[in-house]
CSV table of C-alpha atoms in Angstrom, one decimal:
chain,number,residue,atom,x,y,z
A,1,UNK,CA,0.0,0.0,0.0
A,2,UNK,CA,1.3,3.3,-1.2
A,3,UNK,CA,1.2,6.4,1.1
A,4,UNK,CA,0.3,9.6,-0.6
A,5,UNK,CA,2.8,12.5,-0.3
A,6,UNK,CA,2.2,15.2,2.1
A,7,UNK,CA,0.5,18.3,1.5
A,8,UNK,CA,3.2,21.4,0.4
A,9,UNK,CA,4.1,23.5,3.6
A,10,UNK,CA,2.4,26.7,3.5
A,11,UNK,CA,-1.0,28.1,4.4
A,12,UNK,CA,-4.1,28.2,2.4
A,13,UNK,CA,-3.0,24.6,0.2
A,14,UNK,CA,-5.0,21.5,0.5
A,15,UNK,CA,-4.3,18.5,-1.0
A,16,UNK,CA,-5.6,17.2,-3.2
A,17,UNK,CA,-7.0,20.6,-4.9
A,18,UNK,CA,-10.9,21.2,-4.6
A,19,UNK,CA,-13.2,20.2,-7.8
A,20,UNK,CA,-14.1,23.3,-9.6
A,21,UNK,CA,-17.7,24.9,-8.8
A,22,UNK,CA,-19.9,24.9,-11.7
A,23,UNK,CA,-21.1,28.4,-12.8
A,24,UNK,CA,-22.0,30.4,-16.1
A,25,UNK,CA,-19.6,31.8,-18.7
A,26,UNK,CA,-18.4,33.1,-22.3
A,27,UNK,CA,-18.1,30.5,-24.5
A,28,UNK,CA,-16.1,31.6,-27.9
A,29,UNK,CA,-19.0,31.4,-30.7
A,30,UNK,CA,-18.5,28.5,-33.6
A,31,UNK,CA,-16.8,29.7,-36.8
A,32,UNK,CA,-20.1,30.1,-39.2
A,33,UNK,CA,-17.7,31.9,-42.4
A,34,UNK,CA,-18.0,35.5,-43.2
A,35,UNK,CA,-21.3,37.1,-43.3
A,36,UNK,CA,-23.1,38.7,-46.5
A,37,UNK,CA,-23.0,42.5,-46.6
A,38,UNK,CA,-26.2,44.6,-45.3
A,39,UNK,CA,-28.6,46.0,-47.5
A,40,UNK,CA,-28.3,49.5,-48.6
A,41,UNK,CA,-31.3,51.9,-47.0
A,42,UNK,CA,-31.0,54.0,-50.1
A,43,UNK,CA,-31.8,51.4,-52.9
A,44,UNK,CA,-35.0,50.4,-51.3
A,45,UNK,CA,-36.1,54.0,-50.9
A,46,UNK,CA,-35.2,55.1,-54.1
A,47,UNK,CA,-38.0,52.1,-55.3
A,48,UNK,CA,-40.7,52.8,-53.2
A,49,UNK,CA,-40.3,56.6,-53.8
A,50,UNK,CA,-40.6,56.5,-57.2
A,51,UNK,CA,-43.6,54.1,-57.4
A,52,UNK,CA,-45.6,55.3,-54.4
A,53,UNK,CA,-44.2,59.4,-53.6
A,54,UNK,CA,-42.2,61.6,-54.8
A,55,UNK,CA,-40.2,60.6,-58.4
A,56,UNK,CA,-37.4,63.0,-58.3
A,57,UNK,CA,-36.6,62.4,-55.1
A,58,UNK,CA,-36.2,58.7,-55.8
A,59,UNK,CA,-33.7,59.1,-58.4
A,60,UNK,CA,-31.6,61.0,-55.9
A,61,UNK,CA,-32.4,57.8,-53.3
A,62,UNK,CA,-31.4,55.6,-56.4
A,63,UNK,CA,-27.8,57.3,-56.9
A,64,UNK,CA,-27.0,57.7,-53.9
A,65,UNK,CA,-27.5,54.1,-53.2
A,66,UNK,CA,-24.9,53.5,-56.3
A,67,UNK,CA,-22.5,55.8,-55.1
A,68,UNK,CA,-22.5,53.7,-51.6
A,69,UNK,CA,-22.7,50.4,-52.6
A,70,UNK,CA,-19.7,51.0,-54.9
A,71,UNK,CA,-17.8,52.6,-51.4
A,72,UNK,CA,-18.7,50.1,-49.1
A,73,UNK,CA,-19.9,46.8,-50.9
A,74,UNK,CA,-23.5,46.9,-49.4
A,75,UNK,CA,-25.9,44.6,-51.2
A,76,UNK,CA,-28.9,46.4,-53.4
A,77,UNK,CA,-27.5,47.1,-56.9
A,78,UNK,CA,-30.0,45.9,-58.6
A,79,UNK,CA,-32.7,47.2,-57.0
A,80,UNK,CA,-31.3,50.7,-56.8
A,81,UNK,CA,-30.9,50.6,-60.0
A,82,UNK,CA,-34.6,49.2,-60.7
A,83,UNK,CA,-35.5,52.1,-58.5
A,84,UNK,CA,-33.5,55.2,-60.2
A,85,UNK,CA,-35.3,53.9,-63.9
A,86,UNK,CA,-38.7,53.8,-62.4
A,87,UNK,CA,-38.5,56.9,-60.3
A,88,UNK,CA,-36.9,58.9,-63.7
A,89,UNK,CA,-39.6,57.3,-65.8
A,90,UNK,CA,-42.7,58.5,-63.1
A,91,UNK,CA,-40.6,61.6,-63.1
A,92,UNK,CA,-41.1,62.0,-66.6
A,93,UNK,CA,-44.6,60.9,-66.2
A,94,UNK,CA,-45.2,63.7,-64.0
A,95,UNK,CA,-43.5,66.3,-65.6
A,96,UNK,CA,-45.8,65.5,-68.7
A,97,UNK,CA,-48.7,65.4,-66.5
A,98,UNK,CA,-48.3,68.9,-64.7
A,99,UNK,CA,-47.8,70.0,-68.2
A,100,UNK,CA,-50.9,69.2,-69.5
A,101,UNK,CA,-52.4,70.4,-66.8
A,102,UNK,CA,-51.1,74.0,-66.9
A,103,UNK,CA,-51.8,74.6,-70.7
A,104,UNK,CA,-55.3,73.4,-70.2
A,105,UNK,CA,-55.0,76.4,-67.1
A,106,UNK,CA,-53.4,78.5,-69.5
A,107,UNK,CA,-55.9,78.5,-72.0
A,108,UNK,CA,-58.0,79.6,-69.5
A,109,UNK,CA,-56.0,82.0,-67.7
A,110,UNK,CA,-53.2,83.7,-69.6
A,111,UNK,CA,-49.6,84.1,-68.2
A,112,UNK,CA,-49.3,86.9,-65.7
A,113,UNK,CA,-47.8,89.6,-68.0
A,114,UNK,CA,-51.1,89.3,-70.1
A,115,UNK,CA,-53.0,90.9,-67.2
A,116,UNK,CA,-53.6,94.7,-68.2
A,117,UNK,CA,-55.4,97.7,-66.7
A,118,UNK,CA,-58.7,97.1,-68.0
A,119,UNK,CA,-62.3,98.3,-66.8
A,120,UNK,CA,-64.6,95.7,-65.3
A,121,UNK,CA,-64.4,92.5,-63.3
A,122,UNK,CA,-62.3,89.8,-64.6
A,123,UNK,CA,-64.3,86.8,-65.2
A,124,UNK,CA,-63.7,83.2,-66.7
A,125,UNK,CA,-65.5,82.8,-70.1
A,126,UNK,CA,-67.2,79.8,-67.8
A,127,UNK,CA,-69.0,82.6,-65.7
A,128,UNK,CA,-70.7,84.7,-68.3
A,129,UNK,CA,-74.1,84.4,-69.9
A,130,UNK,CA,-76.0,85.4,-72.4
A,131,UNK,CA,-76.8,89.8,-71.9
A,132,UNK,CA,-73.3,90.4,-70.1
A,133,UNK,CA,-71.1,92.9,-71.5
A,134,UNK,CA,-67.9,93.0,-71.4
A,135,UNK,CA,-64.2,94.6,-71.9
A,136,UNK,CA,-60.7,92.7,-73.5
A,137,UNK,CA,-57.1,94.2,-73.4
A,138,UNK,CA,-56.2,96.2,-76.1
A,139,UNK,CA,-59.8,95.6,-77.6
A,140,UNK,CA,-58.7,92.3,-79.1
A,141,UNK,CA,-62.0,90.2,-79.7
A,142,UNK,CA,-59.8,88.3,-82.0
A,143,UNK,CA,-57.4,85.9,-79.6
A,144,UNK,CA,-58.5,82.1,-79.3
A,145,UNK,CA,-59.1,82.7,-75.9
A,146,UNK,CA,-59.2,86.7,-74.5
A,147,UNK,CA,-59.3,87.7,-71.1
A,148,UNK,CA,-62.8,88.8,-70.1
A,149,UNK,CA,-63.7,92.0,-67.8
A,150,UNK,CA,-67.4,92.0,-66.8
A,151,UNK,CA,-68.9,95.5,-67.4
A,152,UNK,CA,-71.9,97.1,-67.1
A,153,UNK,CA,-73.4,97.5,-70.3
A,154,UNK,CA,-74.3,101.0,-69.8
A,155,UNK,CA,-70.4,101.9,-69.7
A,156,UNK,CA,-68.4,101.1,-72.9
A,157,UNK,CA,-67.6,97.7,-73.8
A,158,UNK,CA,-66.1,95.9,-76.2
A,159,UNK,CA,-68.7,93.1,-76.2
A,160,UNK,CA,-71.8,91.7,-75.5
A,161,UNK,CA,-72.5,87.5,-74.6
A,162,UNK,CA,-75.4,86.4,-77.2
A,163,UNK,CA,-75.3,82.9,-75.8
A,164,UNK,CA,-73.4,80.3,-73.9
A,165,UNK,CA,-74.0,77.2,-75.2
A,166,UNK,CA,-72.6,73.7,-74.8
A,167,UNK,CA,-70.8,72.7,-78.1
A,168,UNK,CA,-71.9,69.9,-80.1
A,169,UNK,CA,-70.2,66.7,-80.5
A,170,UNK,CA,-67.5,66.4,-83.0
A,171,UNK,CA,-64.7,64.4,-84.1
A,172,UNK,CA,-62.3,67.3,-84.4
A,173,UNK,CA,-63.1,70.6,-82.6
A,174,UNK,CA,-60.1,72.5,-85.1
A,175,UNK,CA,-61.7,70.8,-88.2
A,176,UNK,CA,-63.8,73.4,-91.2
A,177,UNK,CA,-67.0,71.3,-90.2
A,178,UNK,CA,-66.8,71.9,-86.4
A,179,UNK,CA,-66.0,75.9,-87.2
A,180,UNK,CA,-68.6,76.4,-89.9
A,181,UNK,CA,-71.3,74.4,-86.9
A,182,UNK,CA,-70.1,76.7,-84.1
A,183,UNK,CA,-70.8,79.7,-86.5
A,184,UNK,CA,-74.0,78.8,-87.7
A,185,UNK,CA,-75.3,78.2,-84.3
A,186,UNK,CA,-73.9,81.1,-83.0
A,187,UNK,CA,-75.6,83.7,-86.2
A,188,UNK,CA,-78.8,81.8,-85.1
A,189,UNK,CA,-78.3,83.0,-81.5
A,190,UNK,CA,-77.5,86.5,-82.4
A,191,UNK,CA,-80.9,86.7,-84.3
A,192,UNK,CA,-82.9,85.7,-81.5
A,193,UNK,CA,-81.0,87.9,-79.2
A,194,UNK,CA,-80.9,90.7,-81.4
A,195,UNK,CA,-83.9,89.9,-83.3
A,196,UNK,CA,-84.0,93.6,-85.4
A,197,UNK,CA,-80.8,92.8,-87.7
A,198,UNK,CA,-81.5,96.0,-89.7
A,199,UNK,CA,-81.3,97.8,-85.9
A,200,UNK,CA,-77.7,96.5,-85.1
A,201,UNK,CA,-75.1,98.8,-85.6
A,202,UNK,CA,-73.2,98.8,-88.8
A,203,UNK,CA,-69.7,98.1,-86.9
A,204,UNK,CA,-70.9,95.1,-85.0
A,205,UNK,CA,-69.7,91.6,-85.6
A,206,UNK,CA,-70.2,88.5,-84.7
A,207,UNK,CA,-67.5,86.7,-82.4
A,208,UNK,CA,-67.6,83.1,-81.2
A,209,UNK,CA,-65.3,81.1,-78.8
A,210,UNK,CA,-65.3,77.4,-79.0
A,211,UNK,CA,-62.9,74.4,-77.7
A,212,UNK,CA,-60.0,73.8,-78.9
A,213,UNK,CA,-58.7,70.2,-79.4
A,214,UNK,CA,-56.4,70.6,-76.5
A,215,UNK,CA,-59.5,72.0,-74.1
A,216,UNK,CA,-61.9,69.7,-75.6
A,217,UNK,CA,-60.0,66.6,-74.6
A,218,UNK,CA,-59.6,68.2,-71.1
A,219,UNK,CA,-63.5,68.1,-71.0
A,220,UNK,CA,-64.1,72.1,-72.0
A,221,UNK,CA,-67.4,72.3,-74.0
A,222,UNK,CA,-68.1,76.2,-73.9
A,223,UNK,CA,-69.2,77.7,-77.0
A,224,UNK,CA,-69.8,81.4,-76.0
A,225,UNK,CA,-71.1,83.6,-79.0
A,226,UNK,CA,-71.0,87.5,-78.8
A,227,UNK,CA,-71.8,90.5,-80.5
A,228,UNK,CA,-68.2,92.9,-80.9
A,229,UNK,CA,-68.0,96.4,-80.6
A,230,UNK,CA,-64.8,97.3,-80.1
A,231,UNK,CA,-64.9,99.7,-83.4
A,232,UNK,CA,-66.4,102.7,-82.0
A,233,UNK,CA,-66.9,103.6,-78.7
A,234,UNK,CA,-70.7,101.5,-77.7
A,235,UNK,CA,-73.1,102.1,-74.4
A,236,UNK,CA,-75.7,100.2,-73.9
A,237,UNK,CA,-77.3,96.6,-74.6
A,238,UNK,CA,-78.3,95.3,-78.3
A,239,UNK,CA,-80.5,93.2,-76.8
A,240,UNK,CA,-83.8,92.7,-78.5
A,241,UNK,CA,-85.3,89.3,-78.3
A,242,UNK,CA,-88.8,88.2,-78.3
A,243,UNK,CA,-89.8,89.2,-74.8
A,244,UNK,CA,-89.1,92.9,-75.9
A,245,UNK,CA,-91.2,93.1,-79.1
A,246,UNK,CA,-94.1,92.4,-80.0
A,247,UNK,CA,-95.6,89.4,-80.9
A,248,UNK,CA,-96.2,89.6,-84.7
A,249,UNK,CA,-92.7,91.3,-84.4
A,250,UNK,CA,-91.5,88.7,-83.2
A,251,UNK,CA,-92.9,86.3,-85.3
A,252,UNK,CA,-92.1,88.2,-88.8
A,253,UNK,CA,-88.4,88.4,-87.7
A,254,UNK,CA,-88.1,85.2,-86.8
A,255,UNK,CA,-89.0,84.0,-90.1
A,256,UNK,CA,-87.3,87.0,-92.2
A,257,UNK,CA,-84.3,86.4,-90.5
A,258,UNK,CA,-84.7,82.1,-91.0
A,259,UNK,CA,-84.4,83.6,-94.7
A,260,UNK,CA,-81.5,85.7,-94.6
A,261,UNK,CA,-79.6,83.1,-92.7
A,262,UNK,CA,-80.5,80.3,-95.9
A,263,UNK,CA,-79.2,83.3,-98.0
A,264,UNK,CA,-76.1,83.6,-97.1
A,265,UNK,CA,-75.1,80.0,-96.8
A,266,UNK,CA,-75.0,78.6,-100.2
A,267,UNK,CA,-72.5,76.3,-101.3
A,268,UNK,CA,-69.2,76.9,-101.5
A,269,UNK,CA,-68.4,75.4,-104.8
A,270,UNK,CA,-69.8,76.7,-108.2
A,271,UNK,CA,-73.1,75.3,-109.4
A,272,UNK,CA,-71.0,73.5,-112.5
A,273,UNK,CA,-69.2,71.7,-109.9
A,274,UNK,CA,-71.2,70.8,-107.3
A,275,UNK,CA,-75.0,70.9,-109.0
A,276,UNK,CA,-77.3,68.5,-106.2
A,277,UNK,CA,-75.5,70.6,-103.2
A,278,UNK,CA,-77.0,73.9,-104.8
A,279,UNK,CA,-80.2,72.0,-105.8
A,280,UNK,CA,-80.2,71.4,-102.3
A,281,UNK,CA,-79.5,74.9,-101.6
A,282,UNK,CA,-82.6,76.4,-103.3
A,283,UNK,CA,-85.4,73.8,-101.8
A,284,UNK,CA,-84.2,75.6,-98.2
A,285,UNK,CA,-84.5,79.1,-99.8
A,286,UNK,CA,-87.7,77.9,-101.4
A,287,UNK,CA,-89.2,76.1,-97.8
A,288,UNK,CA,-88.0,79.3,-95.9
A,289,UNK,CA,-89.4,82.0,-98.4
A,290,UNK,CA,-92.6,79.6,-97.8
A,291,UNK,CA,-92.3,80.4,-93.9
A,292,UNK,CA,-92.2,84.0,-94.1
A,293,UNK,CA,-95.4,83.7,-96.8
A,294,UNK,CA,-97.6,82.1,-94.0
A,295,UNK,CA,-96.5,84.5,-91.1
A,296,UNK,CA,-97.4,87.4,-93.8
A,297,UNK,CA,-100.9,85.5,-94.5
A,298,UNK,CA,-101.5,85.7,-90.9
A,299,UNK,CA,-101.3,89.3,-90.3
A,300,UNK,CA,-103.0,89.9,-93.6
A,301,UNK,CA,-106.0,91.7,-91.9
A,302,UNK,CA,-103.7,93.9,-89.1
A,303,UNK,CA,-104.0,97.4,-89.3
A,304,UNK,CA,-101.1,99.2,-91.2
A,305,UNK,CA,-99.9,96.5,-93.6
A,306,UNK,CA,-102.9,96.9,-96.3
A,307,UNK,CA,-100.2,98.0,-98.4
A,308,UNK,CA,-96.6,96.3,-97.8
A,309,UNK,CA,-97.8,93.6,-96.9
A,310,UNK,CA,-99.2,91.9,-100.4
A,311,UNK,CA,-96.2,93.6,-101.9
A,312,UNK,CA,-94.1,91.8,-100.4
A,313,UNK,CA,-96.2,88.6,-100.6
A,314,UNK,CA,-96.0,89.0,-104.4
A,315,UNK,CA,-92.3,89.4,-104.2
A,316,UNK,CA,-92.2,86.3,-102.4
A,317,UNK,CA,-94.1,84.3,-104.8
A,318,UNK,CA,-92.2,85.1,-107.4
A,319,UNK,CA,-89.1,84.1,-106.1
A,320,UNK,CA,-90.1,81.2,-104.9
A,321,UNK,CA,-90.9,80.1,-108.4
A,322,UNK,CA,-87.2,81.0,-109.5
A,323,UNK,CA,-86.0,79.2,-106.3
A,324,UNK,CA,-88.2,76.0,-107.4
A,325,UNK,CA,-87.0,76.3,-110.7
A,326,UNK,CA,-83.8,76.7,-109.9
A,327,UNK,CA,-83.6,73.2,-107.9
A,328,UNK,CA,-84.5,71.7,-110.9
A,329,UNK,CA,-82.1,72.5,-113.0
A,330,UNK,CA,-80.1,70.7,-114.8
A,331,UNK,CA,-76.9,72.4,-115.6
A,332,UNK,CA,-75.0,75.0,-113.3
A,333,UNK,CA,-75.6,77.7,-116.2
A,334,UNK,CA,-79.2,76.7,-116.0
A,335,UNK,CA,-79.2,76.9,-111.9
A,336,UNK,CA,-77.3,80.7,-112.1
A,337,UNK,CA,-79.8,82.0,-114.1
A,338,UNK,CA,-82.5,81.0,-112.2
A,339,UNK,CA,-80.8,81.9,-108.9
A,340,UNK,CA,-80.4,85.6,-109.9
A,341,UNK,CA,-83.7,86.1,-111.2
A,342,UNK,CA,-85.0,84.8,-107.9
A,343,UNK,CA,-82.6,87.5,-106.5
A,344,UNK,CA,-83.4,90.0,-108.5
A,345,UNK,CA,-87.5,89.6,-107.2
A,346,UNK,CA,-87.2,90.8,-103.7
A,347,UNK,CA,-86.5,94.5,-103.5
A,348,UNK,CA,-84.9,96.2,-100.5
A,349,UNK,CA,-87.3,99.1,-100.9
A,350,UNK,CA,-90.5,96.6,-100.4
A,351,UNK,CA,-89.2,95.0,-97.3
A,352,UNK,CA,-88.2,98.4,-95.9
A,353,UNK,CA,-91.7,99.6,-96.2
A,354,UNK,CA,-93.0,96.8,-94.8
A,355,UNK,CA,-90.2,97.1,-91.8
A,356,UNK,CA,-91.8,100.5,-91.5
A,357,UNK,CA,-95.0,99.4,-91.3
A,358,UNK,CA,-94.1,96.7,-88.4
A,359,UNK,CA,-92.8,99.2,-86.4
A,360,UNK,CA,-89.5,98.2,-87.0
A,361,UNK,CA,-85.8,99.7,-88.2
A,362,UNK,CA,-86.2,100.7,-91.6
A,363,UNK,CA,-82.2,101.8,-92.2
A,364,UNK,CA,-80.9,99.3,-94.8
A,365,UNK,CA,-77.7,97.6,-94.1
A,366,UNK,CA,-74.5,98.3,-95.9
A,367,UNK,CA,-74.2,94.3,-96.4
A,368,UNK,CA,-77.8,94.3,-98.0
A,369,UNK,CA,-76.8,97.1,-100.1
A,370,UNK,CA,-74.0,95.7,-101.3
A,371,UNK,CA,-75.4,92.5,-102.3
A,372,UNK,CA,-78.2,94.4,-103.8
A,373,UNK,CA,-75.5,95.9,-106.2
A,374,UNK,CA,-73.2,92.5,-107.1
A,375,UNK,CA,-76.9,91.4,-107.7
A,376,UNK,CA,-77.9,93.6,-110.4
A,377,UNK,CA,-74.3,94.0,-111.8
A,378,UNK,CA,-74.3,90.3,-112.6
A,379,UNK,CA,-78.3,90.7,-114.2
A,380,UNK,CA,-76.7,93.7,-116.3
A,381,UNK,CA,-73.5,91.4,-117.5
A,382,UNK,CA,-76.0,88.6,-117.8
A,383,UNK,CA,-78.1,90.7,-120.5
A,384,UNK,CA,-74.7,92.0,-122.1
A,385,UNK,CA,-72.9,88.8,-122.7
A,386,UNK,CA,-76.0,86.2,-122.5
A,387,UNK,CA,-74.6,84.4,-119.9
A,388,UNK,CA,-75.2,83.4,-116.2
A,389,UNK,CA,-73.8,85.4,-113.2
A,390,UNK,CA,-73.5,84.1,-110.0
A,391,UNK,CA,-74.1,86.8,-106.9
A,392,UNK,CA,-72.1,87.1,-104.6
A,393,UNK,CA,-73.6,86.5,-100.9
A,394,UNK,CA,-72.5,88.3,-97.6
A,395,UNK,CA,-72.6,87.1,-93.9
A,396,UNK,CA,-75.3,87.9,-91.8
């Protein structure tokens, strides 16, 4: 039997040395390899602010991001990159957008340096209706879309709103077909609005503002027609519709005017060339002629028209034998020579007197006058050469 050694001399040793208490401590962690970079903030932002807020502001996310992830290695390059080409595409988007969005205000609203010391209330072409008058810088009834000044009509002003009407549906608002619609409807709102043509001041002209294709598209469909001034120096409303005349005024005016407006829309092309559309042409002049006949028949008894009355009824009757013969012709030279004698059976002087007699403005307009004159010129070459002439027709 062995004998264990004795303990070393000193104090505080034991032999042999106490187990070791168990307790908690740091363990050194496993080698797991090297550990993928981190994901760059700025690449993720620059995506989600170009799809979702504010484009340009991802493109500066998106190269930022590039410029750090080519310093420090961070992961993302591919969806920074996604995220600078969206956010520069919205961006573009946007930028396209806005535009749009201030011509269509622009049209409206004219740049800043447009706005001049004018009289009256500015207004947007929206806001006025029919028997508002109104003043434009410089006088200039002429720009696509003028700036407006509400005014009172008894102050001078440039213009005067006939109608405001909503614009009818077209495939081109710019095209010849959509003007020459917007015209016509806006000459037929003048004559109910100033129903005494022969009463409207010589300088006055007709003005209408339609939609363009750019306002169109943007949903504008304002077709404002109005009576311009801006000549001479005008106080005072042209207005004159049926609720200020009376009724058999109202009701020969309606149908005198229904003639002059057939009148002066006859085809553009010469009767050789286009023969049906003048054909056409002179059934209307025929049907309206017809119209002012009965409204003539119907005040055949009133006091003060014994007299112009059946003159002009004769006059009438006439010409609408030329006009019917006139549709049936069968050459253009044929159709010309109808067409001016049917001119040349309604006299000025007869429907003045009978003006006069209706209480209304018997001053003959310059237009009338000079129609009147091309008329008779073309009768007297006709006579001198044997051939047809074709009158010349004014505007209403």
């Amino acid at each position: 039997m062995s004998i264990p050694p004795s303990p070393p001399p000193g104090p505080g040793h034991s032999w042999p040395p106490p187990s070791p208490q168990p307790g908690w401590g740091w363990a050194p962690p496993l080698d797991q390899g090297p550990q993928p970079p981190a994901l760059n903030g700025f690449a993720l932002a620059s995506l989600l602010s170009g799809l979702l807020c504010f484009p340009p502001l991802g493109v500066a996310f998106g190269i930022a991001a590039l410029v750090q992830i080519a310093k420090k290695g961070d992961r993302g390059r591919v969806l920074a990159i996604t995220g600078l080409v969206v956010s520069v595409v919205m961006t573009g988007v946007m930028v396209f957008a806005v535009g749009r969005f201030v011509e269509g205000v622009g049209s409206r609203f004219p740049a800043p340096a447009e706005y001049t010391e004018v009289e009256g209330e500015l207004r947007d072409l929206d806001d006025l209706k029919a028997g508002d008058c109104f003043n434009v810088p410089g006088g200039d009834l002429f720009d696509e879309r003028p700036l407006m000044y509400a005014v009172d009509c008894a102050q001078v002003h440039h213009g005067e709103v006939t109608a405001a009407k909503t614009a009818g549906t077209v495939d081109d608002p710019d095209s010849e077909m959509a003007d020459r619609a917007s015209e016509d409807t806006c000459w037929k709102a003048q004559d109910e609005y100033a129903m005494d043509t022969w009463a409207l001041p010589e300088f006055a002209e007709m003005f209408y503002y339609a939609p363009s294709r750019e306002s169109w598209l943007q949903g504008d469909r304002l077709l404002l027609c109005v009576i311009g001034t801006t000549e001479e120096e005008w106080r005072g409303s042209l207005r004159r519709d049926a609720a200020m005349l009376k009724p058999e005024q109202a009701a020969f005016l309606r149908a005198a005017n229904g003639v002059e407006f057939v009148m002066s829309r006859p085809p553009e092309e010469d009767a050789a060339d286009a023969l049906q559309k003048h054909q056409t042409w002179a059934r209307e002049m025929y049907a309206a002629l017809g119209e002012e006949a009965k409204v003539l028949q119907q005040d055949a008894t009133r006091p003060g028209l014994e007299t112009a009355l059946p003159a002009q009824l004769k006059e009438i009757e006439v010409a609408r034998a030329a006009w019917q013969r006139a549709s049936q012709a069968r050459t253009g030279g044929e159709f010309d020579r109808w067409w001016d004698r049917a001119v040349a059976a309604m006299s000025l002087e007869t429907e003045k007197a009978l003006r006069g007699a209706y209480g209304l403005s018997t001053e003959i307009p310059q237009w009338l006058e000079d129609n009147q004159r091309s008329s008779e010129e073309a009768e007297s070459e006709e006579s001198e050469d044997g051939a047809g002439g074709k009158p010349s027709s004014g505007a209403v």
